[in-house]
Structures are given as C-alpha cells and as structure tokens.
Amino acid sequence: MFLKDATSSEALLEMKACVKCHTPLGFRSYSISSPRDDYDRLAELPAQGIFCNWCHNISEVKHLGDAGYEVAPGGGEDDPSTMLGPFKDAYSDYHPTQYSELHTKSEFCGLCHNVSHAANKLPLEATYDEWKNSPYNTGNPETTVHCQDCHMRQRPGVPSTGKTERPDNPGKAADTGPDREHIWTHYFVGGNAVVTRLLGGTVNAEMAVERLQNAADLEIVKEDEYKEGLSHIKVKVINSGAGHYLPTGLTEVRKMWLAVSITDAHNREIMRSGMLDQKGTIEKDAVIYNTVLGNEDGPVANVALADRILYDHRIPPKGYRIEKYSFDIPANASFPLKVTATLKYRSISQPFADEILGDKSIEIPVIDMVSVTDIIGQ
C-alpha cells in the first residue's frame, strides 16, 4: 500500500532511510537499500536487524539522529572487534574491551531515536529532543535521568519509570565476570505490546503494559455545584512517568486517548466520550493525544509523503493537559453522579491495522494506562 504511494524522488529517499536504523548491517553492507527490497535474501546476521555487536561497536558520533554514527567492526575471528560498553574493568578472552562514556548517556539513544524526513528534514520522531528539553535533563550528572536509567533498568515487575523507583539490578555481566552492583538490562521495552507478542516476546509485551501503566496519572477537577442543566467537568492528564512526550515516536500511528463516562445513582448514562465502536474506531468527539502529518493536500498516513505537522496534541514530560467536558444533567437524574476517566493506549488503531494488513489483520490490544473515579453532586 505505502510502497505504491511513494513515487516522487523525495518520498523514495525517505523510504530508503528507514533501513539505516532498522537493518543497519544490511544497509551498510549494501545488501538492502529500501523497504522494497527482498528481506528474505538477507544473510543470517543482518537479518537480525539490531544485534549485540552492532550497538557495542558504535564508536563515533557524527551527528545525533538519523543513524548519525560510525561503527568499528572487526576482521573476523583472528581480528575481533573491540566491544565498547559502560564498564571500565571489563575483560574477555574472546575480544578486546573498552570503556565508552557514550554508552552511558542519552546521546547514544538519540543516534536513532531522533528521526527526520530524509528529503525535507521534517522532524518525524523527536524522542531524544523531547528528553533533552525536559526536566529529566538537569545538566548535572548527579541528578540527570538518562534514557538508560529507565529503559535499561526495567525488568519484569520493576517498571522503572519517572514515577517509580529505579533500583539497581545486581548480577554479573558475564558468567565468569565479577559481581556488580548493577547490570544494565537489555529488554529495551517501550510501549509496544503488539509486535513483541507476535514475535513470541510475551515477557516484553507484559513489560510494555507495565511501563504504560506507570507513565501517567489522572485527576478529576470538579465544579463547586452540580444541578439540573448544563455542567462541566475537567480531567487533568499528567505525564508523571515518561522522560519524553506521551505518546512519543511514531505518534501519527500510535494513539493515546481519554475515555470519560458519567452515570447517575441508578447507573443511567449522562455523558460519555472516547468509547470504541464495533470496528474499533474511537468516537469522533474523543480527546486524542497524537500528531497528524500532512502536506499541501492535507493529512497523510504515509510519512514519506509528509512535509509538515498539521496537529500536535501530546503531553510533555512532567507536564499536563487539562481537558474540559460539557454535559447536560436531565431533570430526572438521581444524584450523586459518578465520573470515570480512563487513559487508553494502543500502538496502532484497529481500522488502520485492518487497512494495511487486510486478511492478515490482528486484534490490536487496548491498554488502560490509568483510571480514576470520583463522585460529584453529593
């Protein structure tokens, strides 16, 4: 579908840029250059996408974002590459080792987690910049919280977000290595509970849910009095746990939204917003947190065709948005009223998944990130 849409030179250039981060060895070995290529013909190692040696061979930053780095590969078994990492005393019988300060900082993650359109330089993903400009980046090495401090401390049952503890993970980096106070975990979990599960990563999918459920908070802001007629309620959505915007990354595809309902004492519906219909479509009046990309013709689903951001309604790190809802309280309503607000998330909308996957479409899970209930009109 999207491959057929990309016909201009700019769109084709952007499509080719994807493989630089997702299949770096395949790209740099000239095995592939575009999503149009036959990935089934890749050799075993580049077919793995991002593998251990690739990250631990990154030796130079040329520019942040868009795979702006160099690697220092070895020459085979007789000349193995030097493994770069966070330990100053690492040793191996099989390859040279060297301490790398880069591997301990967010700049390492920013090498690929800032993405701009290859032709027109439109910022498509700005996760690193969102962190860089956030309160988590204090400028003080003692207090700055780097990407690794959340995403490489998480393990099952320990979400390690900005609103939770981020404890050390004691252990060994290698079977014969010394006991260390902290070993960086390598689950690399974000908010994707779809692809990981499809690939058999049940643990990673469950950890994605844990991360999402420790990323935000909700508060219901009430008026002084509620009675028959037009009334209002506010919901404060707080990014209390993510070191970047909520959501981040491919935010024209990912969806986070508010589902709000108000019922009276006899459970009769007074108001609702943000519910899903039978096809998985979010109600039109819902508050949705995402970005919309487009060009002179309007919104586009294919990022290769985009040259501008038409809309951006998201929540910055340690920031919040207050959403206002108006509703009518009928004369026969029984007080008190119950307000329930739930912040929901899914990696891709169900209608979009159905459109691009066709007969191979799957059910996209909807994750309740946080929910709050309050009583009004007592």
Short mmCIF file of C-alpha atoms in Angstrom, two decimals:
data_model
loop_
_atom_site.label_atom_id
_atom_site.label_comp_id
_atom_site.label_asym_id
_atom_site.label_seq_id
_atom_site.Cartn_x
_atom_site.Cartn_y
_atom_site.Cartn_z
CA MET A 1 0.00 0.00 0.00
CA PHE A 2 2.54 2.62 1.14
CA LEU A 3 5.15 1.35 -1.32
CA LYS A 4 2.84 2.23 -4.21
CA ASP A 5 2.18 5.70 -2.76
CA ALA A 6 5.86 6.66 -2.76
CA THR A 7 6.66 7.73 -6.32
CA SER A 8 8.42 11.10 -6.05
CA SER A 9 12.18 11.28 -5.53
CA GLU A 10 11.69 12.79 -2.05
CA ALA A 11 9.28 10.05 -0.96
CA LEU A 12 11.56 7.33 -2.28
CA LEU A 13 14.54 8.85 -0.45
CA GLU A 14 12.61 8.82 2.83
CA MET A 15 11.56 5.20 2.36
CA LYS A 16 15.18 4.18 1.88
CA ALA A 17 16.18 5.98 5.07
CA CYS A 18 14.16 3.61 7.25
CA VAL A 19 16.57 0.72 6.86
CA LYS A 20 19.52 2.72 8.23
CA CYS A 21 18.31 2.18 11.80
CA HIS A 22 16.12 -0.90 11.48
CA THR A 23 18.51 -3.09 9.46
CA PRO A 24 21.85 -1.30 9.81
CA LEU A 25 24.22 -4.07 8.70
CA GLY A 26 22.05 -4.88 5.71
CA PHE A 27 22.14 -1.22 4.75
CA ARG A 28 25.86 -0.65 5.27
CA SER A 29 26.81 -3.87 3.52
CA TYR A 30 24.70 -2.78 0.52
CA SER A 31 22.52 -5.89 0.89
CA ILE A 32 19.38 -3.77 1.03
CA SER A 33 18.62 -0.11 0.49
CA SER A 34 14.85 0.20 0.69
CA PRO A 35 11.72 -1.42 2.16
CA ARG A 36 11.01 -2.53 -1.41
CA ASP A 37 13.96 -4.96 -1.26
CA ASP A 38 13.70 -8.69 -0.58
CA TYR A 39 14.50 -9.11 3.11
CA ASP A 40 14.22 -12.89 2.85
CA ARG A 41 17.51 -12.92 0.94
CA LEU A 42 19.47 -11.30 3.75
CA ALA A 43 22.22 -13.30 5.42
CA GLU A 44 21.54 -14.50 8.96
CA LEU A 45 23.37 -11.73 10.82
CA PRO A 46 21.97 -8.64 9.04
CA ALA A 47 18.54 -10.30 9.09
CA GLN A 48 18.60 -9.95 12.88
CA GLY A 49 18.20 -6.20 12.48
CA ILE A 50 19.81 -4.65 15.56
CA PHE A 51 22.06 -7.17 17.29
CA CYS A 52 24.51 -7.08 20.22
CA ASN A 53 27.72 -6.34 18.34
CA TRP A 54 26.22 -3.54 16.33
CA CYS A 55 25.43 -1.33 19.31
CA HIS A 56 28.60 -2.27 21.15
CA ASN A 57 30.72 -1.40 18.10
CA ILE A 58 29.36 2.16 17.78
CA SER A 59 32.48 4.23 18.21
CA GLU A 60 31.81 7.73 16.90
CA VAL A 61 29.01 10.27 16.84
CA LYS A 62 28.87 12.19 13.58
CA HIS A 63 25.51 13.79 14.31
CA LEU A 64 22.56 12.99 16.53
CA GLY A 65 19.60 11.35 14.85
CA ASP A 66 19.09 9.50 11.58
CA ALA A 67 21.76 6.88 12.38
CA GLY A 68 24.49 9.51 12.57
CA TYR A 69 27.23 7.26 13.91
CA GLU A 70 30.17 5.16 12.86
CA VAL A 71 30.97 1.60 13.85
CA ALA A 72 34.33 -0.09 14.26
CA PRO A 73 33.82 -3.68 13.09
CA GLY A 74 36.46 -6.34 13.43
CA GLY A 75 38.05 -8.54 10.82
CA GLY A 76 36.74 -11.93 11.83
CA GLU A 77 37.84 -14.48 14.45
CA ASP A 78 41.51 -13.57 14.11
CA ASP A 79 40.81 -9.86 14.47
CA PRO A 80 37.66 -9.43 16.57
CA SER A 81 36.13 -6.02 17.09
CA THR A 82 36.53 -4.13 20.34
CA MET A 83 33.39 -4.29 22.44
CA LEU A 84 32.51 -0.85 23.83
CA GLY A 85 30.39 -0.52 26.95
CA PRO A 86 29.78 1.03 30.39
CA PHE A 87 32.37 -0.88 32.46
CA LYS A 88 35.92 0.34 32.90
CA ASP A 89 37.22 -3.03 34.08
CA ALA A 90 35.52 -5.36 31.58
CA TYR A 91 37.64 -8.23 30.27
CA SER A 92 37.04 -11.00 27.76
CA ASP A 93 39.15 -13.88 26.45
CA TYR A 94 37.43 -13.56 23.08
CA HIS A 95 37.64 -9.88 22.13
CA PRO A 96 39.16 -6.58 23.26
CA THR A 97 37.04 -4.39 25.54
CA GLN A 98 36.99 -0.65 26.10
CA TYR A 99 35.02 1.74 28.29
CA SER A 100 32.66 4.05 26.39
CA GLU A 101 31.11 7.03 28.13
CA LEU A 102 28.78 7.42 25.13
CA HIS A 103 27.06 4.16 26.02
CA THR A 104 26.03 5.59 29.40
CA LYS A 105 24.30 8.70 28.06
CA SER A 106 21.07 9.57 26.28
CA GLU A 107 23.06 10.76 23.26
CA PHE A 108 23.66 7.11 22.42
CA CYS A 109 19.90 6.55 22.18
CA GLY A 110 19.49 9.82 20.29
CA LEU A 111 21.55 8.43 17.41
CA CYS A 112 18.44 6.63 16.17
CA HIS A 113 15.60 7.97 18.31
CA ASN A 114 15.54 11.30 16.53
CA VAL A 115 14.23 10.83 13.00
CA SER A 116 13.78 13.46 10.33
CA HIS A 117 12.45 13.14 6.80
CA ALA A 118 15.42 12.30 4.59
CA ALA A 119 14.46 14.85 1.94
CA ASN A 120 12.75 17.80 3.62
CA LYS A 121 14.11 17.30 7.19
CA LEU A 122 10.67 17.40 8.80
CA PRO A 123 11.01 16.04 12.37
CA LEU A 124 9.12 12.74 12.30
CA GLU A 125 10.23 11.40 15.67
CA ALA A 126 11.91 13.57 18.31
CA THR A 127 12.14 11.34 21.37
CA TYR A 128 15.71 12.37 22.16
CA ASP A 129 14.98 16.09 21.76
CA GLU A 130 11.90 15.69 23.96
CA TRP A 131 14.14 14.23 26.68
CA LYS A 132 16.92 16.79 26.12
CA ASN A 133 14.49 19.68 26.69
CA SER A 134 12.79 18.01 29.67
CA PRO A 135 13.24 18.37 33.45
CA TYR A 136 14.92 14.95 33.45
CA ASN A 137 17.94 16.53 31.76
CA THR A 138 19.11 18.79 34.59
CA GLY A 139 22.57 19.43 33.20
CA ASN A 140 24.01 17.95 36.39
CA PRO A 141 25.48 14.43 36.04
CA GLU A 142 24.40 13.67 39.61
CA THR A 143 20.71 14.38 39.01
CA THR A 144 20.13 13.87 35.28
CA VAL A 145 17.99 10.84 34.45
CA HIS A 146 19.17 9.35 31.15
CA CYS A 147 17.17 7.09 28.83
CA GLN A 148 19.13 4.11 30.12
CA ASP A 149 18.09 4.88 33.72
CA CYS A 150 14.52 3.88 32.84
CA HIS A 151 14.67 1.66 29.77
CA MET A 152 17.73 -0.33 30.87
CA ARG A 153 16.72 -0.77 34.48
CA GLN A 154 13.33 -2.23 33.75
CA ARG A 155 12.81 -5.93 34.33
CA PRO A 156 9.65 -7.99 34.96
CA GLY A 157 7.78 -6.48 37.90
CA VAL A 158 10.09 -3.43 38.03
CA PRO A 159 8.75 -0.83 35.53
CA SER A 160 11.46 1.77 36.34
CA THR A 161 9.70 4.91 35.12
CA GLY A 162 9.92 8.52 36.20
CA LYS A 163 7.18 7.94 38.81
CA THR A 164 8.56 4.70 40.26
CA GLU A 165 11.75 3.55 41.93
CA ARG A 166 14.55 2.62 39.54
CA PRO A 167 16.53 0.13 41.61
CA ASP A 168 19.87 -1.39 40.74
CA ASN A 169 19.92 -4.79 39.09
CA PRO A 170 22.83 -6.64 40.77
CA GLY A 171 24.48 -9.55 38.98
CA LYS A 172 27.17 -10.50 36.51
CA ALA A 173 27.66 -9.14 33.00
CA ALA A 174 29.27 -12.45 32.02
CA ASP A 175 29.30 -15.91 33.58
CA THR A 176 32.93 -15.56 34.65
CA GLY A 177 32.74 -11.83 35.39
CA PRO A 178 32.76 -10.12 38.78
CA ASP A 179 29.66 -9.46 40.86
CA ARG A 180 28.43 -5.95 40.10
CA GLU A 181 26.03 -3.63 41.88
CA HIS A 182 24.12 -3.03 38.67
CA ILE A 183 23.85 -4.80 35.33
CA TRP A 184 22.02 -2.86 32.62
CA THR A 185 19.03 -4.83 31.39
CA HIS A 186 18.57 -5.35 27.66
CA TYR A 187 14.81 -5.78 27.26
CA PHE A 188 14.61 -2.30 25.65
CA VAL A 189 10.90 -2.06 26.35
CA GLY A 190 8.79 0.87 25.20
CA GLY A 191 5.03 0.91 24.77
CA ASN A 192 4.71 -1.72 22.03
CA ALA A 193 2.76 -4.72 23.30
CA VAL A 194 1.79 -5.81 19.77
CA VAL A 195 4.87 -6.64 17.69
CA THR A 196 6.76 -8.11 20.62
CA ARG A 197 3.95 -10.57 21.34
CA LEU A 198 3.64 -11.50 17.67
CA LEU A 199 7.35 -12.35 17.67
CA GLY A 200 6.98 -14.52 20.75
CA GLY A 201 8.18 -11.93 23.25
CA THR A 202 5.44 -12.45 25.81
CA VAL A 203 7.60 -11.14 28.66
CA ASN A 204 8.47 -7.99 26.72
CA ALA A 205 4.81 -7.44 25.85
CA GLU A 206 3.82 -7.72 29.51
CA MET A 207 6.61 -5.32 30.46
CA ALA A 208 5.32 -2.84 27.87
CA VAL A 209 1.97 -2.88 29.63
CA GLU A 210 3.72 -2.37 32.99
CA ARG A 211 5.58 0.61 31.56
CA LEU A 212 2.43 2.18 30.14
CA GLN A 213 0.59 1.70 33.41
CA ASN A 214 3.31 3.60 35.25
CA ALA A 215 3.62 6.51 32.84
CA ALA A 216 0.73 8.82 33.70
CA ASP A 217 -1.78 10.00 36.29
CA LEU A 218 -5.29 11.42 36.11
CA GLU A 219 -7.17 13.90 38.28
CA ILE A 220 -10.82 14.91 38.08
CA VAL A 221 -11.33 18.64 38.66
CA LYS A 222 -14.86 19.33 39.90
CA GLU A 223 -17.02 22.45 39.99
CA ASP A 224 -18.48 23.67 43.27
CA GLU A 225 -22.05 22.62 42.48
CA TYR A 226 -23.87 20.24 40.13
CA LYS A 227 -27.58 20.52 39.38
CA GLU A 228 -30.03 20.15 36.53
CA GLY A 229 -28.85 21.75 33.27
CA LEU A 230 -25.50 22.42 31.62
CA SER A 231 -22.49 21.41 33.70
CA HIS A 232 -18.77 20.89 33.25
CA ILE A 233 -16.03 18.58 34.40
CA LYS A 234 -12.28 18.76 33.84
CA VAL A 235 -9.79 15.94 33.61
CA LYS A 236 -6.12 16.65 34.25
CA VAL A 237 -3.82 14.27 32.37
CA ILE A 238 -0.30 14.23 33.85
CA ASN A 239 2.82 12.81 32.22
CA SER A 240 4.32 11.66 35.51
CA GLY A 241 6.47 8.78 34.32
CA ALA A 242 7.86 9.28 30.81
CA GLY A 243 11.06 11.19 30.07
CA HIS A 244 9.61 12.24 26.72
CA TYR A 245 6.22 13.25 25.38
CA LEU A 246 3.22 10.98 25.78
CA PRO A 247 2.98 9.42 23.33
CA THR A 248 6.34 9.57 21.57
CA GLY A 249 7.95 8.06 18.49
CA LEU A 250 5.64 7.31 15.59
CA THR A 251 2.87 9.44 17.08
CA GLU A 252 0.86 9.75 13.89
CA VAL A 253 0.20 5.99 14.23
CA ARG A 254 0.17 5.46 17.99
CA LYS A 255 -2.92 6.59 19.83
CA MET A 256 -3.47 7.63 23.43
CA TRP A 257 -6.89 8.96 24.35
CA LEU A 258 -9.31 9.72 27.15
CA ALA A 259 -12.45 7.70 27.75
CA VAL A 260 -14.84 9.52 30.09
CA SER A 261 -18.25 8.46 31.33
CA ILE A 262 -20.77 9.98 33.74
CA THR A 263 -23.67 7.99 35.21
CA ASP A 264 -26.28 8.81 37.82
CA ALA A 265 -27.08 6.94 41.01
CA HIS A 266 -29.26 4.48 39.05
CA ASN A 267 -26.44 3.84 36.55
CA ARG A 268 -28.17 5.81 33.80
CA GLU A 269 -25.75 7.33 31.31
CA ILE A 270 -25.43 11.12 31.47
CA MET A 271 -22.39 11.57 29.24
CA ARG A 272 -19.71 9.54 27.51
CA SER A 273 -16.71 10.26 25.31
CA GLY A 274 -13.85 8.25 23.87
CA MET A 275 -15.53 4.86 23.55
CA LEU A 276 -14.85 2.40 20.71
CA ASP A 277 -17.41 1.16 18.20
CA GLN A 278 -17.60 -2.43 16.95
CA LYS A 279 -14.90 -1.76 14.35
CA GLY A 280 -12.51 -0.36 16.93
CA THR A 281 -12.94 3.25 15.84
CA ILE A 282 -12.66 5.91 18.53
CA GLU A 283 -15.70 8.18 18.87
CA LYS A 284 -15.25 11.43 16.95
CA ASP A 285 -15.55 13.72 19.96
CA ALA A 286 -12.78 11.99 21.90
CA VAL A 287 -9.68 13.76 23.18
CA ILE A 288 -6.80 12.04 21.37
CA TYR A 289 -3.12 12.58 22.03
CA ASN A 290 -1.14 12.23 18.81
CA THR A 291 0.32 14.12 15.89
CA VAL A 292 -1.07 14.45 12.38
CA LEU A 293 1.36 14.73 9.47
CA GLY A 294 0.44 16.14 6.12
CA ASN A 295 1.33 18.10 3.01
CA GLU A 296 -0.37 20.72 0.85
CA ASP A 297 -3.19 18.27 0.12
CA GLY A 298 -3.99 17.65 3.79
CA PRO A 299 -3.31 14.78 6.23
CA VAL A 300 -1.29 11.79 5.03
CA ALA A 301 -0.83 8.34 6.56
CA ASN A 302 2.42 7.67 4.72
CA VAL A 303 5.28 9.57 6.40
CA ALA A 304 7.22 9.54 3.12
CA LEU A 305 4.64 11.97 1.69
CA ALA A 306 4.66 14.37 4.66
CA ASP A 307 6.29 17.79 4.70
CA ARG A 308 4.55 19.43 7.68
CA ILE A 309 2.99 18.77 11.07
CA LEU A 310 -0.68 19.72 10.96
CA TYR A 311 -1.56 18.95 14.57
CA ASP A 312 0.28 18.01 17.76
CA HIS A 313 -1.68 17.36 20.94
CA ARG A 314 0.53 15.48 23.37
CA ILE A 315 1.81 15.80 26.94
CA PRO A 316 5.40 16.86 27.72
CA PRO A 317 7.48 15.11 30.39
CA LYS A 318 6.38 16.14 33.90
CA GLY A 319 3.76 18.30 32.21
CA TYR A 320 -0.01 18.03 31.92
CA ARG A 321 -3.06 18.98 29.92
CA ILE A 322 -6.47 19.81 31.29
CA GLU A 323 -9.41 18.66 29.16
CA LYS A 324 -12.87 20.19 29.68
CA TYR A 325 -16.12 18.28 29.12
CA SER A 326 -19.59 19.79 28.95
CA PHE A 327 -22.70 17.74 29.66
CA ASP A 328 -26.38 18.21 30.42
CA ILE A 329 -27.86 16.88 33.65
CA PRO A 330 -31.51 15.93 32.98
CA ALA A 331 -34.32 16.72 35.41
CA ASN A 332 -34.82 13.04 36.29
CA ALA A 333 -31.14 12.39 37.13
CA SER A 334 -30.54 10.80 40.51
CA PHE A 335 -27.66 12.22 42.50
CA PRO A 336 -24.83 11.68 43.21
CA LEU A 337 -23.23 11.23 39.79
CA LYS A 338 -20.21 9.02 39.13
CA VAL A 339 -17.41 10.19 36.84
CA THR A 340 -14.91 7.69 35.44
CA ALA A 341 -11.94 8.73 33.33
CA THR A 342 -9.52 6.26 31.74
CA LEU A 343 -6.39 7.00 29.74
CA LYS A 344 -6.11 4.40 26.99
CA TYR A 345 -3.35 3.44 24.56
CA ARG A 346 -2.81 1.28 21.53
CA SER A 347 0.18 1.02 19.23
CA ILE A 348 -1.93 1.36 16.09
CA SER A 349 -5.64 1.88 15.52
CA GLN A 350 -7.70 -1.16 14.65
CA PRO A 351 -9.10 0.36 11.42
CA PHE A 352 -5.57 1.28 10.28
CA ALA A 353 -4.29 -2.22 11.06
CA ASP A 354 -7.21 -3.72 9.14
CA GLU A 355 -6.46 -1.44 6.18
CA ILE A 356 -2.75 -2.18 5.87
CA LEU A 357 -2.84 -5.87 6.86
CA GLY A 358 -6.05 -6.91 5.11
CA ASP A 359 -6.87 -10.58 5.66
CA LYS A 360 -3.82 -10.91 7.92
CA SER A 361 -5.02 -8.26 10.36
CA ILE A 362 -4.87 -8.97 14.08
CA GLU A 363 -6.75 -7.68 17.09
CA ILE A 364 -4.87 -4.67 18.46
CA PRO A 365 -4.87 -4.63 22.27
CA VAL A 366 -6.20 -1.54 24.02
CA ILE A 367 -4.30 -0.89 27.23
CA ASP A 368 -5.80 1.01 30.14
CA MET A 369 -2.88 3.12 31.35
CA VAL A 370 -4.61 4.65 34.36
CA SER A 371 -8.17 5.16 35.53
CA VAL A 372 -9.83 7.36 38.15
CA THR A 373 -13.38 7.55 39.51
CA ASP A 374 -14.98 10.32 41.53
CA ILE A 375 -18.41 11.30 42.82
CA ILE A 376 -19.97 14.67 42.03
CA GLY A 377 -23.19 16.39 43.06
CA GLN A 378 -23.35 14.89 46.53
#
